[in-house]
Structure formats: structure tokens, C-alpha cells
Short mmCIF file of C-alpha atoms and ligand atoms in Angstrom, two decimals:
data_model
loop_
_atom_site.label_atom_id
_atom_site.label_comp_id
_atom_site.label_asym_id
_atom_site.label_seq_id
_atom_site.Cartn_x
_atom_site.Cartn_y
_atom_site.Cartn_z
CA MET C 1 72.77 -173.05 25.99
CA ASN C 2 70.06 -170.82 24.80
CA PRO C 3 71.10 -167.29 26.12
CA PHE C 4 67.43 -166.19 26.87
CA ARG C 5 65.54 -166.26 29.80
CA TYR C 6 62.18 -165.92 30.99
CA GLY C 7 59.18 -166.49 32.74
CA LYS C 8 60.70 -165.86 36.50
CA THR C 9 63.28 -163.49 38.01
CA VAL C 10 66.46 -163.42 35.71
CA PRO C 11 69.94 -163.23 36.93
CA LEU C 12 72.38 -160.47 35.78
CA GLU C 13 73.70 -162.10 32.79
CA PHE C 14 70.15 -162.27 31.52
CA GLN C 15 69.53 -158.55 32.15
CA CYS C 16 70.39 -156.10 29.43
CA PRO C 17 71.90 -153.75 31.59
CA GLN C 18 69.80 -149.74 32.74
CA PRO C 19 72.26 -147.73 33.80
CA ALA C 20 70.86 -144.30 33.79
CA LEU C 21 67.77 -146.26 35.50
CA GLU C 22 70.77 -147.56 38.50
CA ARG C 23 71.97 -144.25 38.42
CA THR C 24 68.16 -142.29 39.84
CA LEU C 25 67.14 -144.73 41.92
CA LEU C 26 70.90 -145.87 43.67
CA GLY C 27 70.64 -140.91 43.76
CA HIS C 28 66.98 -141.52 45.74
CA LEU C 29 68.21 -144.60 47.49
CA ARG C 30 71.69 -143.03 48.43
CA SER C 31 70.12 -139.27 49.97
CA GLY C 32 67.49 -141.63 52.08
CA GLN C 33 64.68 -141.41 49.58
CA ASN C 34 61.84 -143.72 48.98
CA VAL C 35 60.75 -144.48 46.06
CA LEU C 36 57.96 -145.58 44.04
CA MET C 37 59.18 -148.08 41.36
CA GLN C 38 56.34 -148.58 38.38
CA GLY C 39 56.10 -151.02 35.44
CA ASP C 40 53.98 -152.34 33.66
CA ARG C 41 53.83 -156.87 34.11
CA ARG C 42 57.10 -159.01 33.13
CA MET C 43 59.29 -155.79 32.44
CA GLY C 44 61.92 -157.25 34.09
CA LYS C 45 61.11 -154.71 38.07
CA SER C 46 61.79 -157.68 40.17
CA SER C 47 65.13 -158.48 38.14
CA PHE C 48 66.27 -155.32 37.84
CA LEU C 49 65.79 -154.64 42.25
CA THR C 50 67.19 -157.80 43.12
CA HIS C 51 70.09 -158.34 41.10
CA ALA C 52 70.75 -155.05 39.55
CA LEU C 53 70.41 -152.46 41.93
CA ALA C 54 70.17 -154.28 45.16
CA PRO C 55 74.51 -155.73 45.20
CA LYS C 56 75.40 -152.09 43.94
CA PHE C 57 73.36 -150.63 46.56
CA GLY C 58 75.75 -152.59 48.80
CA ARG C 59 73.27 -153.04 51.28
CA ARG C 60 71.66 -156.23 53.28
CA VAL C 61 67.54 -156.42 50.97
CA TYR C 62 64.87 -156.69 53.39
CA LYS C 63 62.42 -158.48 50.41
CA VAL C 64 58.64 -158.75 50.67
CA ASP C 65 56.01 -159.91 47.36
CA PHE C 66 52.93 -159.08 48.72
CA SER C 67 51.65 -160.30 45.28
CA ALA C 68 48.31 -161.61 45.71
CA VAL C 69 48.07 -161.13 49.44
CA LYS C 70 44.36 -162.22 50.40
CA SER C 71 44.41 -161.13 54.49
CA VAL C 72 45.96 -159.21 57.32
CA ASP C 73 47.56 -162.50 58.54
CA ALA C 74 49.09 -163.10 55.32
CA ILE C 75 51.03 -159.92 55.57
CA VAL C 76 52.03 -160.00 58.54
CA ARG C 77 52.95 -163.92 58.50
CA LYS C 78 54.45 -162.52 54.73
CA MET C 79 56.72 -160.09 56.49
CA ILE C 80 57.43 -162.01 59.22
CA TRP C 81 59.12 -165.29 56.74
CA ALA C 82 61.43 -162.70 54.68
CA LEU C 83 63.32 -161.97 57.70
CA GLU C 84 64.61 -165.34 56.98
CA GLN C 85 66.38 -164.14 54.00
CA PHE C 86 68.99 -161.94 55.85
CA GLU C 87 71.81 -163.29 56.34
CA ASN C 88 73.40 -162.91 60.16
CA SER C 89 70.13 -162.20 61.12
CA ALA C 90 69.38 -163.84 64.35
CA ASN C 91 68.67 -160.82 66.61
CA LEU C 92 66.40 -159.98 63.81
CA LEU C 93 64.69 -162.58 64.05
CA ASN C 94 64.29 -163.27 67.66
CA ARG C 95 62.94 -159.45 68.30
CA ALA C 96 60.58 -160.55 65.27
CA ARG C 97 60.00 -163.67 66.86
CA LYS C 98 58.64 -161.59 70.37
CA GLY C 99 56.20 -159.67 69.15
CA ALA C 100 54.79 -162.79 66.84
CA SER C 101 54.54 -165.11 69.56
CA ARG C 102 52.10 -162.10 71.77
CA ALA C 103 49.61 -163.21 68.88
CA THR C 104 49.81 -166.10 68.21
CA PRO C 105 50.92 -168.86 71.30
CA ALA C 106 51.16 -171.57 69.19
CA ILE C 107 54.57 -170.30 67.22
CA SER C 108 57.35 -173.30 66.80
CA VAL C 109 60.69 -171.66 66.21
CA GLY C 110 63.49 -173.80 65.22
CA GLY C 111 66.87 -172.68 63.58
CA LEU C 112 65.93 -170.21 60.85
CA SER C 113 61.85 -171.36 59.92
CA LEU C 114 58.96 -169.74 61.60
CA SER C 115 55.88 -170.92 61.97
CA PHE C 116 52.68 -170.09 63.18
CA ASP C 117 49.25 -171.64 64.25
CA PRO C 118 47.31 -171.03 61.31
CA ALA C 119 44.10 -170.70 63.82
CA ARG C 120 45.18 -167.81 64.99
CA PRO C 121 45.22 -164.89 62.58
CA LEU C 122 48.18 -162.33 63.26
CA ALA C 123 46.83 -159.05 63.50
CA ALA C 124 47.86 -155.62 61.23
CA ALA C 125 48.89 -153.84 64.75
CA ARG C 126 52.02 -156.67 64.59
CA ILE C 127 53.08 -154.94 61.41
CA GLU C 128 54.70 -152.32 63.84
CA GLU C 129 56.65 -154.58 65.61
CA VAL C 130 57.95 -156.25 62.30
CA LEU C 131 58.98 -153.29 61.12
CA THR C 132 60.70 -151.78 64.31
CA ALA C 133 62.65 -155.11 65.11
CA LEU C 134 63.91 -154.21 61.56
CA GLY C 135 65.00 -151.01 61.24
CA GLU C 136 67.04 -151.03 64.79
CA GLY C 137 68.70 -154.36 63.08
CA GLY C 138 69.37 -152.08 60.55
CA ARG C 139 71.13 -149.24 62.55
CA ARG C 140 74.03 -152.19 63.10
CA HIS C 141 73.89 -153.61 59.72
CA PRO C 142 72.16 -151.26 57.34
CA ILE C 143 69.17 -152.03 55.09
CA LEU C 144 67.41 -151.58 52.04
CA CYS C 145 63.69 -152.48 51.85
CA ILE C 146 61.52 -153.82 48.97
CA PHE C 147 58.29 -153.97 48.88
CA ASP C 148 57.01 -155.85 45.41
CA GLU C 149 53.41 -156.00 44.01
CA PHE C 150 52.99 -153.19 46.48
CA GLN C 151 49.66 -152.76 45.48
CA ASP C 152 47.84 -156.29 45.61
CA ILE C 153 47.50 -155.30 49.14
CA LEU C 154 44.47 -153.63 48.07
CA ARG C 155 42.90 -156.75 47.14
CA LEU C 156 42.56 -156.79 50.79
CA PRO C 157 38.82 -155.23 52.24
CA PRO C 158 39.02 -152.24 52.08
CA ASN C 159 39.08 -151.68 56.24
CA ASP C 160 42.14 -154.10 56.38
CA ALA C 161 44.10 -152.53 53.63
CA GLU C 162 43.51 -149.02 55.35
CA ALA C 163 44.81 -150.84 58.67
CA VAL C 164 47.88 -152.38 57.58
CA LEU C 165 49.33 -149.50 55.51
CA ALA C 166 48.64 -147.18 58.18
CA GLN C 167 50.64 -149.76 60.47
CA MET C 168 53.46 -149.45 57.89
CA ARG C 169 53.43 -145.72 57.91
CA SER C 170 53.99 -145.02 61.21
CA VAL C 171 57.03 -146.89 61.68
CA ILE C 172 58.15 -146.04 57.89
CA GLN C 173 58.05 -142.41 57.94
CA HIS C 174 60.15 -142.42 61.34
CA GLN C 175 62.94 -144.43 59.70
CA THR C 176 65.68 -141.90 58.36
CA ASP C 177 68.32 -144.62 58.07
CA VAL C 178 66.00 -147.21 55.88
CA PRO C 179 65.40 -146.90 52.28
CA TYR C 180 61.94 -148.16 50.93
CA ILE C 181 61.30 -149.36 47.32
CA PHE C 182 57.56 -149.99 46.71
CA ALA C 183 57.38 -152.00 43.64
CA GLY C 184 54.19 -152.39 41.50
CA SER C 185 52.42 -153.22 38.46
CA ASN C 186 49.30 -151.79 39.03
CA ARG C 187 49.22 -147.79 38.11
CA ASN C 188 45.51 -147.94 39.29
CA ARG C 189 46.59 -148.48 42.82
CA MET C 190 49.37 -146.94 42.90
CA HIS C 191 47.96 -144.21 42.15
CA GLY C 192 46.33 -144.43 44.19
CA ILE C 193 48.33 -145.43 47.51
CA PHE C 194 50.62 -142.61 46.88
CA ASN C 195 48.12 -139.58 45.35
CA HIS C 196 45.76 -140.31 47.29
CA PRO C 197 45.23 -137.22 49.90
CA ALA C 198 43.72 -140.03 52.44
CA SER C 199 45.47 -142.93 51.68
CA PRO C 200 48.66 -142.64 54.58
CA PHE C 201 50.99 -142.86 52.36
CA PHE C 202 50.04 -140.19 50.36
CA LYS C 203 53.15 -138.02 48.53
CA SER C 204 55.73 -140.30 50.59
CA ALA C 205 57.91 -141.27 47.71
CA ALA C 206 59.80 -140.42 44.45
CA THR C 207 58.01 -142.05 41.94
CA VAL C 208 60.65 -143.87 38.79
CA GLU C 209 58.41 -144.71 36.07
CA PHE C 210 59.58 -148.41 35.05
CA GLY C 211 59.70 -148.36 30.79
CA PRO C 212 60.61 -150.19 28.55
CA ILE C 213 64.10 -150.64 28.00
CA PRO C 214 65.59 -147.34 25.53
CA ILE C 215 66.17 -150.18 21.86
CA GLU C 216 69.15 -148.89 21.08
CA ALA C 217 70.62 -150.63 24.16
CA PHE C 218 67.97 -153.41 23.87
CA THR C 219 68.61 -154.17 20.08
CA ALA C 220 72.50 -154.45 20.60
CA TRP C 221 72.00 -157.11 23.65
CA ILE C 222 69.71 -159.63 22.04
CA THR C 223 72.05 -158.75 18.91
CA ALA C 224 75.65 -159.47 21.27
CA ARG C 225 73.90 -162.66 22.48
CA PHE C 226 72.89 -163.96 19.25
CA SER C 227 76.24 -163.57 17.77
CA ASP C 228 78.08 -164.50 20.75
CA GLY C 229 75.41 -168.30 19.89
CA GLY C 230 77.30 -167.97 15.84
CA ARG C 231 73.72 -166.41 14.81
CA LYS C 232 73.04 -163.20 12.81
CA LEU C 233 70.48 -161.10 13.45
CA PRO C 234 69.64 -158.66 11.09
CA ALA C 235 68.11 -155.30 12.08
CA PRO C 236 64.47 -155.48 10.50
CA ILE C 237 64.26 -158.94 12.38
CA ALA C 238 65.40 -157.27 15.77
CA ALA C 239 62.42 -154.21 14.67
CA ARG C 240 59.99 -156.67 14.64
CA ILE C 241 60.85 -158.96 17.02
CA PHE C 242 60.38 -155.19 19.60
CA GLU C 243 57.47 -154.78 17.59
CA ALA C 244 56.02 -157.69 18.13
CA THR C 245 56.33 -157.54 22.56
CA GLN C 246 55.79 -154.21 22.77
CA ARG C 247 59.30 -154.06 23.89
CA VAL C 248 58.14 -156.33 27.33
CA SER C 249 61.38 -157.13 28.31
CA GLY C 250 59.99 -160.91 29.51
CA ASP C 251 58.17 -161.46 26.05
CA VAL C 252 61.27 -160.06 24.10
CA GLN C 253 63.00 -162.49 26.05
CA GLN C 254 60.45 -165.52 24.98
CA LEU C 255 60.77 -164.46 21.50
CA CYS C 256 64.79 -164.73 21.33
CA SER C 257 64.30 -167.69 22.93
CA ALA C 258 62.28 -169.52 20.85
CA LEU C 259 63.88 -167.41 17.80
CA TRP C 260 67.01 -169.44 19.32
CA ASN C 261 65.35 -172.54 19.58
CA VAL C 262 64.69 -172.75 15.35
CA SER C 263 67.64 -171.56 14.46
CA SER C 264 71.49 -172.92 14.76
CA ALA C 265 74.89 -171.36 14.74
CA ARG C 266 75.55 -169.64 11.78
CA GLU C 267 72.42 -168.97 9.87
CA THR C 268 71.36 -165.25 9.80
CA LEU C 269 67.79 -165.04 11.29
CA GLY C 270 65.09 -163.96 8.95
CA ASP C 271 60.78 -163.19 9.20
CA ALA C 272 60.81 -167.61 8.49
CA HIS C 273 62.62 -167.89 11.60
CA LEU C 274 60.64 -165.41 13.15
CA ASP C 275 56.93 -166.72 12.21
CA ALA C 276 58.24 -170.61 12.85
CA ALA C 277 59.45 -169.68 16.20
CA ILE C 278 56.10 -167.25 17.44
CA ASP C 279 54.35 -171.04 15.48
CA LEU C 280 56.88 -172.56 18.32
CA ILE C 281 55.22 -170.60 20.98
CA LEU C 282 51.31 -170.31 19.89
CA GLY C 283 51.94 -174.31 20.32
CA GLU C 284 53.42 -174.48 22.77
CA GLU C 285 51.32 -172.25 24.43
CA SER C 286 47.82 -173.43 22.95
CA LYS C 287 46.55 -176.05 24.92
CA THR C 288 46.56 -173.76 28.32
CA ASN C 289 45.07 -171.33 25.75
CA GLU C 290 41.97 -173.69 24.35
CA LEU C 291 41.22 -173.96 28.28
CA ILE C 292 41.49 -170.08 28.89
CA TRP C 293 39.36 -170.36 25.76
CA ALA C 294 36.78 -172.94 26.40
CA GLU C 295 36.30 -170.89 30.36
CA LEU C 296 34.60 -167.87 28.19
CA SER C 297 31.75 -166.86 28.14
CA GLU C 298 29.82 -166.64 24.39
CA ARG C 299 29.88 -162.46 25.24
CA GLN C 300 33.56 -162.87 26.66
CA ALA C 301 34.60 -164.42 23.58
CA SER C 302 33.45 -162.59 21.42
CA CYS C 303 34.89 -159.13 23.19
CA LEU C 304 38.09 -160.83 23.39
CA GLN C 305 37.95 -161.51 19.22
CA VAL C 306 36.73 -157.98 18.37
CA LEU C 307 40.39 -156.35 20.72
CA ALA C 308 42.80 -158.84 19.07
CA ALA C 309 41.24 -157.83 15.77
CA ASN C 310 41.32 -153.82 17.19
CA PRO C 311 43.29 -153.21 20.15
CA LEU C 312 43.11 -149.54 19.10
CA LEU C 313 39.26 -149.43 18.86
CA PRO C 314 37.43 -147.12 21.93
CA PRO C 315 35.88 -150.45 24.20
CA ALA C 316 33.29 -147.78 25.06
CA GLY C 317 32.13 -146.39 22.39
CA ALA C 318 29.40 -147.49 20.28
CA ASP C 319 31.50 -149.36 17.48
CA PHE C 320 33.01 -152.16 19.89
CA ALA C 321 29.37 -152.72 20.82
CA ARG C 322 28.09 -153.18 17.31
CA LEU C 323 30.75 -155.43 16.40
CA SER C 324 30.98 -157.99 19.23
CA GLY C 325 27.09 -157.90 18.31
CA ILE C 326 26.40 -156.57 22.45
CA HIS C 327 23.25 -154.36 22.55
CA SER C 328 25.60 -151.56 25.13
CA ALA C 329 29.12 -150.39 25.61
CA SER C 330 28.39 -150.98 29.31
CA THR C 331 27.90 -154.83 29.29
CA VAL C 332 31.52 -154.63 26.75
CA THR C 333 33.30 -153.37 29.52
CA ARG C 334 31.41 -155.36 31.84
CA SER C 335 32.79 -158.45 29.83
CA LEU C 336 36.62 -156.88 29.25
CA ASP C 337 36.67 -155.95 32.86
CA SER C 338 35.97 -158.90 34.07
CA MET C 339 38.46 -160.82 31.98
CA THR C 340 40.81 -157.87 33.24
CA ASP C 341 39.79 -159.40 37.06
CA ARG C 342 41.35 -162.99 36.04
CA GLY C 343 45.00 -161.60 34.04
CA LEU C 344 43.50 -161.93 30.34
CA LEU C 345 43.41 -158.84 30.02
CA PHE C 346 45.08 -155.54 31.33
CA LYS C 347 43.65 -152.03 30.86
CA GLN C 348 45.28 -148.61 31.09
CA GLU C 349 44.09 -145.45 31.20
CA GLY C 350 41.20 -146.67 29.77
CA ARG C 351 42.58 -149.50 26.54
CA TYR C 352 42.52 -152.89 27.20
CA SER C 353 45.44 -154.95 26.21
CA PHE C 354 46.30 -158.90 26.16
CA PHE C 355 48.32 -159.86 28.92
CA THR C 356 50.51 -161.33 26.35
CA PRO C 357 51.30 -160.99 22.70
CA PHE C 358 51.47 -164.63 22.18
CA PHE C 359 47.65 -165.21 23.56
CA ARG C 360 46.34 -162.06 21.43
CA MET C 361 48.04 -163.66 18.18
CA TRP C 362 46.77 -167.09 19.35
CA VAL C 363 43.46 -165.59 18.83
CA HIS C 364 43.42 -163.91 16.30
CA ARG C 365 44.56 -167.26 14.21
CA LYS C 366 42.23 -169.48 15.85
CA LEU C 367 39.63 -166.98 14.75
CA ASP C 368 41.54 -166.46 10.98
CA LEU C 369 40.52 -163.34 12.13
CA PRO C 370 41.91 -159.77 9.48
CA PRO C 371 45.38 -158.29 9.86
CA VAL C 372 45.63 -156.44 13.17
CA PRO C 373 47.25 -153.36 12.30
CA GLN C 374 50.17 -152.05 13.99
CA LEU C 375 50.22 -150.93 17.65
CA PRO C 376 51.34 -147.52 19.33
CA GLU C 377 53.72 -147.31 21.78
CA PRO C 378 53.42 -148.19 24.97
CA HIS C 379 51.81 -145.63 27.53
CA THR C 380 50.99 -143.01 23.71
CA TYR C 381 47.50 -143.09 24.16
CA GLU C 382 45.97 -140.51 24.05
CA PRO C 383 41.85 -139.76 25.77
CA ASP C 384 39.79 -137.21 24.18
CA SER C 385 40.12 -135.15 26.44
CA ALA C 386 43.77 -134.93 27.09
CA ASP C 387 44.05 -133.27 30.27
CA PRO C 388 47.02 -132.78 32.51
CA ALA C 389 45.67 -132.60 35.67
CA ARG C 390 43.69 -135.64 35.31
CA ALA C 391 45.70 -137.82 35.88
CA GLU C 392 46.66 -136.32 39.34
CA GLU C 393 42.87 -136.65 40.19
CA PRO C 394 42.01 -138.28 42.66
CA ALA C 395 39.61 -141.31 42.56
CA ALA C 396 36.82 -141.69 45.54
CA SER C 397 38.77 -143.47 46.91
CA TYR C 398 42.23 -144.46 47.29
CA LEU C 399 40.80 -147.68 48.03
CA THR C 400 38.81 -148.74 45.41
CA GLY C 401 40.28 -146.55 42.62
CA SER C 402 36.35 -146.55 41.78
CA ARG C 403 35.84 -142.35 40.76
CA GLN C 404 39.01 -143.47 38.11
CA ARG C 405 37.78 -146.36 37.48
CA THR C 406 34.19 -144.43 36.08
CA ARG C 407 36.84 -141.86 34.29
CA SER C 408 39.16 -143.86 32.63
CA LEU C 409 36.27 -146.28 30.79
CA ARG C 410 35.15 -142.70 29.37
CA GLY C 411 36.12 -142.53 25.50
CA GLY C 412 39.26 -142.25 23.10
CA ARG C 413 40.16 -141.10 20.02
CA PRO C 414 37.39 -142.68 17.47
CA ILE C 415 39.76 -145.06 14.56
CA ARG C 416 38.58 -146.94 11.40
CA SER C 417 37.39 -150.47 12.67
CA PRO C 418 39.06 -152.33 10.23
CA LEU C 419 35.77 -154.93 10.62
CA GLY C 420 33.41 -152.17 9.49
N1 ATP E 1 67.04 -155.95 31.91
C1 ATP E 1 66.17 -156.85 31.96
N2 ATP E 1 66.99 -156.68 30.20
C2 ATP E 1 66.09 -158.37 29.45
N3 ATP E 1 65.16 -159.09 29.96
C3 ATP E 1 64.97 -158.62 31.15
C4 ATP E 1 65.66 -158.09 32.15
N4 ATP E 1 65.07 -157.57 33.15
C5 ATP E 1 64.22 -159.11 33.27
N5 ATP E 1 63.67 -159.39 31.65
C6 ATP E 1 62.78 -160.77 31.43
O1 ATP E 1 61.91 -160.28 31.95
C7 ATP E 1 61.24 -160.99 32.74
C8 ATP E 1 60.32 -160.57 33.40
O2 ATP E 1 60.72 -160.11 34.62
P1 ATP E 1 60.69 -159.95 35.96
O3 ATP E 1 59.87 -161.11 36.61
O4 ATP E 1 61.77 -159.63 36.77
O5 ATP E 1 59.68 -158.91 36.00
P2 ATP E 1 58.56 -157.69 36.80
O6 ATP E 1 58.10 -156.43 36.55
O7 ATP E 1 59.33 -157.78 38.27
O8 ATP E 1 57.21 -159.05 36.08
P3 ATP E 1 55.98 -159.43 37.35
O9 ATP E 1 55.10 -157.61 37.24
O10 ATP E 1 55.10 -160.15 36.38
O11 ATP E 1 56.47 -159.32 38.57
C9 ATP E 1 62.08 -162.21 32.80
O12 ATP E 1 62.28 -163.17 32.86
C10 ATP E 1 63.31 -162.12 31.73
O13 ATP E 1 63.03 -163.22 30.34
MG1 MG E 2 58.04 -159.08 40.13
#
């Protein structure tokens, strides 16, 4: 059986252990400290929280995933429905049901499943009732609360987002016996919620960074899994895997899974296997990628092409605009921002990266671009005017992050373009 799994939350047996992170988190939780946990997409946050941390903490978990929420109503429903995940939670549900039913007379209750009249949206005020009921239940059966993709609350119109956060905060701040973990993958938005003085959550949680798994431990883990299946993974091939994937856990496992599929027991893995594994992934993803490509405007496609060949080139600089044949840097950043909004790119400290390394490789191969220069380790990009205080500087509004966006687009350290 292929020992690698990707694309969703994975159980403990598919996770490289992270004892240091566990110790840090458990220390915070045991002292009743709420935690802000931020890390990039596919790093393994949800898997770690659900399958590694929560069982060690030994409490029942109340988990709400706020990804892609579009309305206050959706948030309140998600929070109420999450109560279903509890074992022995009949009492809790009764309390929550009472609160919800006052807002939605058409509520139908049967067993543990709750349904609401879609014509009657639930208001932010219900959040207080849900969390209060939860807190009361927590006094009898200790609870750990995990709010995943918490930053997506900021996708709501600013007034709605503020109302939701204010409601949450008004209860959470008094729940000294219920630890909360707020996990998120969008640094700007999470930073805004927890570090902007105007935010109800200002400085309300200890920050824990969910970075890549330490390379020695990750290397030993994948090597052992290949070895259990009779395959030898030499260190240089392991290094190439991590270089290609930037140690993003989900991408590492996707590449390892493909490597497993193109090899057999008693083989020593080499460059040819790795190339075949990448071919396999690009082949599997090509249909989807072609569809994505077909929907791009000419301008977007040329920006993507320049980015694929020049990942270190500052996007707001004149070189980027010249290479992409676009007259102004602001047009380039608008194109890149729109692809970020569509989830094709992500943006960190003014730099854009492809959402997955395999999409970048696909663009590269499709367009027959020159070789990509080696990428830096994640999080090592230094803006030109390195100012340690800058990261702490509040945006004009934590709800829109407007100042942060403008500032973060200032140039970075110039590099020579391989195309120029
Ligand atoms: N501890 C781990 N060791 C190795 N690989 C892992 C580990 N945890 C997760 N992964 C890999 O990462 C993938 C993504 O995991 P998960 O969904 O938990 O990440 P996430 O950070 O919550 O992602 P997202 O931000 O997209 O929700 C998994 O499918 C798995 O392949
Ligand atoms: Mg997740």
C-alpha cells in the first residue's frame, strides 16, 4: 500500500511527528492560554490539531472550519452544526437549539441533526448563545475549541465581520477554562485580527508559527516509509524532493506518493524516478491546469509566465513589467492580485508564489521556459527597507488590510533576471 497520502487532513499514521510543536502548544493550552496558530496552506495545520494535538490534550474538541464562509448566517450555522461533533452532547445541543430556535422558528430538530429555515438568516447575536452554551458544557466535560481558517471571517462585509468577531470575543474573553486555538493560513488577515488595536481580538492569543517540519526529521520519516516498502531513498534524492516542494507537507507527500507509484520494491530511487514522478503528477493535473490556463487573460498568462521563470523577481519592479510586456508595474500587480484572489497564487511580504509547485512546473513545461533558478527557503525574503517594526505596524483597517496591501507591494531586493 502506498504509505503517502495528500489532499486532505491525514490521520496520525500519515504524519511525521512534531514533538517540539506539540510541547509548545500543550504548554499554552494547559495554562489556559488561547493560541493563534498560523502557517501556509497544506503545511499540515488541520491534521496536527485534530489528530496529533487534541488526543494528547485529552479533551473533547469543538471544531469549526470557517473556510470560504460568505455570510453571518453561514458562520452561525457552522458553529451550531459543529456541536454535532460532540459525543454525549445532548445537553449542549438542547441549549444551543433553544438559542437558535428563537432566531429561526422553522428550526427542525431530530436526533443530533439540526436544520434551519433558509429563509430566516441567523444573526451574529446568536454566536453569543452558542458559545455560552458551549462554555457551560465545558465546565462539566472539558473542551478544546479549534477555529480553523479563522481569517476567512474577514471575507464578510466589514460590518458583518466586525459584528461576528465582537460577539465571539465578548464570550471568549470570560471563558477562562476553555482554551481556543485560532488557526489560519492567511498571515495578513490573521495578523490584522490579532494585532490591530481596533480589532476585538487585539493581543488576545499567543502566536505559534506552524512552519515546515524540520528537515532532518522529515527526511528520516520519508526515508523510513520508503524503506518499509523495500525502496531505498538516497539523501540527494530526498534533498531534491524538499527543494522541489519547499517542504510544504502536502506537496512532499504528493511527490513521494508519485515516486512510490513509479518505483517498485528493491529499487534504489534516483533522478530518473523523480523525473518520472513529476511527469506523472503533471500528467494527472494537466486537464485541470489547461482549464485554468484557458480562463486567464493574456495579461495574466504573461505575468504567470514571467513569475514561473523568475520567482525571485520583484513583481512591483520595472523588470517584471518589461518582461511581461505590460506597460506599468501597477497593472502587473493588479493581474497578480486577481490571480491571488482566484487562489492560483499566494502572496507573502510582497512576493507572489504559485499555489502549488506542480502548477509552476506545468506552466514552465507548457511554455518551454528557461530553467528556474533555485528558490530560497520559505520565509527568507527580505524587503529592501528591512525594518523589524514594519511587520507589527497596523494596517489602516484590520477588516480590509488596506495599508498593509499597499506597503507590502514596495520593491524587494533586485535580482538579475535570467530572461533579461
Ligand atoms: N505531520 C505531517 N507529516 C507529513 N505530512 C503531513 C503532515 N501533516 C499533514 N501532512 C500532509 O499535508 C497535507 C495537508 O494537511 P492539512 O490539510 O492538515 O494541512 P493544512 O495546513 O490544514 O492545509 P489548509 O491550509 O489547506 O487547510 C496532508 O494531506 C498530508 O499530505
Ligand atoms: Mg486546514
